[in-house]
PDB file of C-alpha atoms in Angstrom:
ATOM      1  CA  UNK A   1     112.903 139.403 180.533  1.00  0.00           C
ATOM      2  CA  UNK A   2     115.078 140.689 177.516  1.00  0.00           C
ATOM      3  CA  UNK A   3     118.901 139.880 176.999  1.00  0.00           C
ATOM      4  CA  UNK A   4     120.429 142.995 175.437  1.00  0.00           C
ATOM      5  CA  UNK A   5     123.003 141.740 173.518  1.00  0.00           C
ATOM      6  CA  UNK A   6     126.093 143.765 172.284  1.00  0.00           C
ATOM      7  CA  UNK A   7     128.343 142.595 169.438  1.00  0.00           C
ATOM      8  CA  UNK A   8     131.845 143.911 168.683  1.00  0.00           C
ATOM      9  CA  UNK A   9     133.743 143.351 165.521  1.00  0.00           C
ATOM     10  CA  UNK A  10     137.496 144.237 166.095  1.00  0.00           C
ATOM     11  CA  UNK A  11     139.993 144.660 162.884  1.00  0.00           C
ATOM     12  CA  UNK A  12     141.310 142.029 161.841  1.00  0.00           C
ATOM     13  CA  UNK A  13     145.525 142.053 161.839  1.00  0.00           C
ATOM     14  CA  UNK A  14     145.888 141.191 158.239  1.00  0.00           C
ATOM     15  CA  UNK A  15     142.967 141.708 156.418  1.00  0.00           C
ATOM     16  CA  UNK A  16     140.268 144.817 155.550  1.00  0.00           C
ATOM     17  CA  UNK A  17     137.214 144.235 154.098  1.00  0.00           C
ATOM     18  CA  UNK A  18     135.102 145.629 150.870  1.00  0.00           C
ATOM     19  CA  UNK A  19     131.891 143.943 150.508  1.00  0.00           C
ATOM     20  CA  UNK A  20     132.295 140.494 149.740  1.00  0.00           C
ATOM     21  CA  UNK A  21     135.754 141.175 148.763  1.00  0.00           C
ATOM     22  CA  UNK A  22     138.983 141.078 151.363  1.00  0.00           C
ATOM     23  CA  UNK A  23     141.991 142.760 150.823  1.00  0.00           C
ATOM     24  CA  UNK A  24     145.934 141.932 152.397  1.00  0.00           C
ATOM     25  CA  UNK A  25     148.931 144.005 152.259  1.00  0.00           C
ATOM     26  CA  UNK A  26     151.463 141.292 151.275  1.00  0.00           C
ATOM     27  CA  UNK A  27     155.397 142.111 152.434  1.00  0.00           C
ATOM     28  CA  UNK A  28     157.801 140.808 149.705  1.00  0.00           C
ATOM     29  CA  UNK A  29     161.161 140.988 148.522  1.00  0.00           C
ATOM     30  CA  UNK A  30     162.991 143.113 146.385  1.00  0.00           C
ATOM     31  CA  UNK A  31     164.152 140.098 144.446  1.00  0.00           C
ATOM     32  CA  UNK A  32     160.778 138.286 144.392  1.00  0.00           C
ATOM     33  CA  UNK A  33     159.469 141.521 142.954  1.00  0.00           C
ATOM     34  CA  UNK A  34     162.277 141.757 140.546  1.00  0.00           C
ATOM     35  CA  UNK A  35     162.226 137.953 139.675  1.00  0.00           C
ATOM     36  CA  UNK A  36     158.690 136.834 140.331  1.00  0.00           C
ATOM     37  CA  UNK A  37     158.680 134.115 142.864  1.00  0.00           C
ATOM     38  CA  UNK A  38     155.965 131.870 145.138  1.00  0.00           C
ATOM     39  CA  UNK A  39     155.622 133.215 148.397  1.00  0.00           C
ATOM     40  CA  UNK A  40     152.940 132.027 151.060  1.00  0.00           C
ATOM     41  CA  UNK A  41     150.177 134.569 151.150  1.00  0.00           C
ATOM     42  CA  UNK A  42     147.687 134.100 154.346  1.00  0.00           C
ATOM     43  CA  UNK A  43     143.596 133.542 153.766  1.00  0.00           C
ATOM     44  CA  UNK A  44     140.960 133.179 155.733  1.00  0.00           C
ATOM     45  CA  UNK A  45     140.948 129.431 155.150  1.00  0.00           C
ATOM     46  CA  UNK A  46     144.588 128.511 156.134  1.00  0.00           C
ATOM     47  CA  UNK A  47     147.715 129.738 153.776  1.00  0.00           C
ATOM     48  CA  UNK A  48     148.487 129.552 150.206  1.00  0.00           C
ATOM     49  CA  UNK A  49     151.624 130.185 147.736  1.00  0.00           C
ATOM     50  CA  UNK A  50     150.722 132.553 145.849  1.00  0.00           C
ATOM     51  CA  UNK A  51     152.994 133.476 142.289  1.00  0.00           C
ATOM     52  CA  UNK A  52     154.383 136.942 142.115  1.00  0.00           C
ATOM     53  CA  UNK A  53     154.804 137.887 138.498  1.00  0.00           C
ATOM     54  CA  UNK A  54     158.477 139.260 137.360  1.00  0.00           C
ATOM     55  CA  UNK A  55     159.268 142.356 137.512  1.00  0.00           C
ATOM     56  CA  UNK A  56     156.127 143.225 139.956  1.00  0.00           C
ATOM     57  CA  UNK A  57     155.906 146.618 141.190  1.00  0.00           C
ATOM     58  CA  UNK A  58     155.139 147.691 144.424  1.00  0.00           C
ATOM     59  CA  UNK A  59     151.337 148.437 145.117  1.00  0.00           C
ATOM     60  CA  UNK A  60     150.889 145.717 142.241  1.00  0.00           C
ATOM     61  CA  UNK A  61     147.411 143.803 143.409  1.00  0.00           C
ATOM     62  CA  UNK A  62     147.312 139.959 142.615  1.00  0.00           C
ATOM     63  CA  UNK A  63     143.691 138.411 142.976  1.00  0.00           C
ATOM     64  CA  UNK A  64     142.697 135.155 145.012  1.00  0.00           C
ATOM     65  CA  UNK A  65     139.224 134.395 143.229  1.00  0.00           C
ATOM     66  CA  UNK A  66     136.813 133.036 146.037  1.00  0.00           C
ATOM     67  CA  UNK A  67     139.052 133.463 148.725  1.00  0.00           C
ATOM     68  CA  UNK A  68     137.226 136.399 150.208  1.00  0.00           C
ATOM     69  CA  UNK A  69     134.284 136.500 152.111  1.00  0.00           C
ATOM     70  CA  UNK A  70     131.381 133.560 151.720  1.00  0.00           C
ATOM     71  CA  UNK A  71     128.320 134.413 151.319  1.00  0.00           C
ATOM     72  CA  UNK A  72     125.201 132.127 149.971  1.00  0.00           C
ATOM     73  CA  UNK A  73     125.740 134.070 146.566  1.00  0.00           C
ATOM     74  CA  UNK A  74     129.121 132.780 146.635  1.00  0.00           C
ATOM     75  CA  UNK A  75     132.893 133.735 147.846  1.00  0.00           C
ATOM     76  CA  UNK A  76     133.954 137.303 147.177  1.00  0.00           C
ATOM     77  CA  UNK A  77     138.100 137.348 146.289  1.00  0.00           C
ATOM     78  CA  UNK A  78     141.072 138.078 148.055  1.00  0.00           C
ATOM     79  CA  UNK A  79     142.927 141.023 146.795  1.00  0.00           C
ATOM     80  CA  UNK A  80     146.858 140.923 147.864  1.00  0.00           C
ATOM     81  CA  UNK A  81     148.170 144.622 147.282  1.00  0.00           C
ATOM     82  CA  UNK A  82     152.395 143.693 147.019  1.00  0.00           C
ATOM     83  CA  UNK A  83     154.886 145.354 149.436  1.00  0.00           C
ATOM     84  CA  UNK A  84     158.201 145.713 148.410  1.00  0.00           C
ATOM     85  CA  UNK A  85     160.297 145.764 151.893  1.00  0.00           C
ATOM     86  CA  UNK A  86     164.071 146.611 152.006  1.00  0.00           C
ATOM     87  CA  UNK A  87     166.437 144.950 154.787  1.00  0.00           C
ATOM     88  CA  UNK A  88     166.749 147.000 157.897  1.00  0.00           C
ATOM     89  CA  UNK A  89     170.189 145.894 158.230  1.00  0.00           C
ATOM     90  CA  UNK A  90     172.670 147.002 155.983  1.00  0.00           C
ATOM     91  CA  UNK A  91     174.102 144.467 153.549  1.00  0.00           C
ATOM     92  CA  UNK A  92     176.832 145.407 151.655  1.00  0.00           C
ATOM     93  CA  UNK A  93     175.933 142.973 148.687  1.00  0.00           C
ATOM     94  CA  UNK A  94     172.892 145.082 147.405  1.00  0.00           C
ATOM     95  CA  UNK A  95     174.203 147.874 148.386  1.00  0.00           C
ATOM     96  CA  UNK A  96     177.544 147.581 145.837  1.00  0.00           C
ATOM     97  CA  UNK A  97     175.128 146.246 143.229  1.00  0.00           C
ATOM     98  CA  UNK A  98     172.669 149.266 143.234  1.00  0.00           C
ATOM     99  CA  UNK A  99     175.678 151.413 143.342  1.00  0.00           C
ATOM    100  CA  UNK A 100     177.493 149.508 139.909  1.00  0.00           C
ATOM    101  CA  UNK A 101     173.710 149.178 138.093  1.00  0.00           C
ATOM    102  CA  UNK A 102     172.122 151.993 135.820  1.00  0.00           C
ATOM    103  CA  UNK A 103     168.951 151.955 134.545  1.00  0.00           C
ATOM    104  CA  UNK A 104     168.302 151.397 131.079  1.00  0.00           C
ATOM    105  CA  UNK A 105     168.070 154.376 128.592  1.00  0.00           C
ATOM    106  CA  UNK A 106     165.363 156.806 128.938  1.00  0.00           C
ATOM    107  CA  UNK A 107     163.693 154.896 132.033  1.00  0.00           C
ATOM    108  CA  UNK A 108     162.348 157.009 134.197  1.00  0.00           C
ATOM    109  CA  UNK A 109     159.642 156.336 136.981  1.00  0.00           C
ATOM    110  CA  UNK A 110     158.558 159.877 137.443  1.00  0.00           C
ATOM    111  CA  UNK A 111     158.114 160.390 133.476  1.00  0.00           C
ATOM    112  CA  UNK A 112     154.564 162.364 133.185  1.00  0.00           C
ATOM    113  CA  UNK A 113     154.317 163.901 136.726  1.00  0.00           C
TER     114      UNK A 113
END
């Protein structure tokens, strides 16, 4: 007789996926953002420190080439969109900094909206 066979691909926890390309939401720091930094960024083949550029910006998006999905043409990339995460808990350290600091001179992150 016939086997009817049903497949089901579930979503994976850290990774979506765009053709041959994959793409990972990567928590970090405020002070790895602010001060660039190697943090350990998880691929499909096992874990890798990745560099995190100073003064990176949230929604920043660092590229793994040929860490993405293999195909006989090749590897598509990895595409690690950056995360900047605050502390839950309160600490009193960044908290009197941030008070105490002011922005340079005519910065302004909203400029042009």
């Amino acid at each position: 007789g016939d086997a009817l066979v049903q497949i089901v691909v579930e979503p994976h926890r850290f990774f979506t996926r765009e053709g041959d390309d994959l793409h990972l939401e990567l928590p970090i720091t405020l002070k790895e953002a602010a001060l660039g930094g190697e943090v350990r960024a998880p691929t499909p083949t096992g874990s890798v420190m990745l560099k995190v550029p100073m003064h990176s910006n949230a929604g920043d998006v660092l590229r793994l080439r040929g860490k993405g999905v293999k195909t006989r043409r090749g590897a598509g990339d990895e595409l690690v969109r950056l995360k900047v995460v605050m502390p839950t808990e309160a600490d009193p350290e960044l908290d009197r900094f941030l008070a105490d600091w002011t922005p340079p001179a005519g910065y302004d992150p909203r400029k042009g909206m």
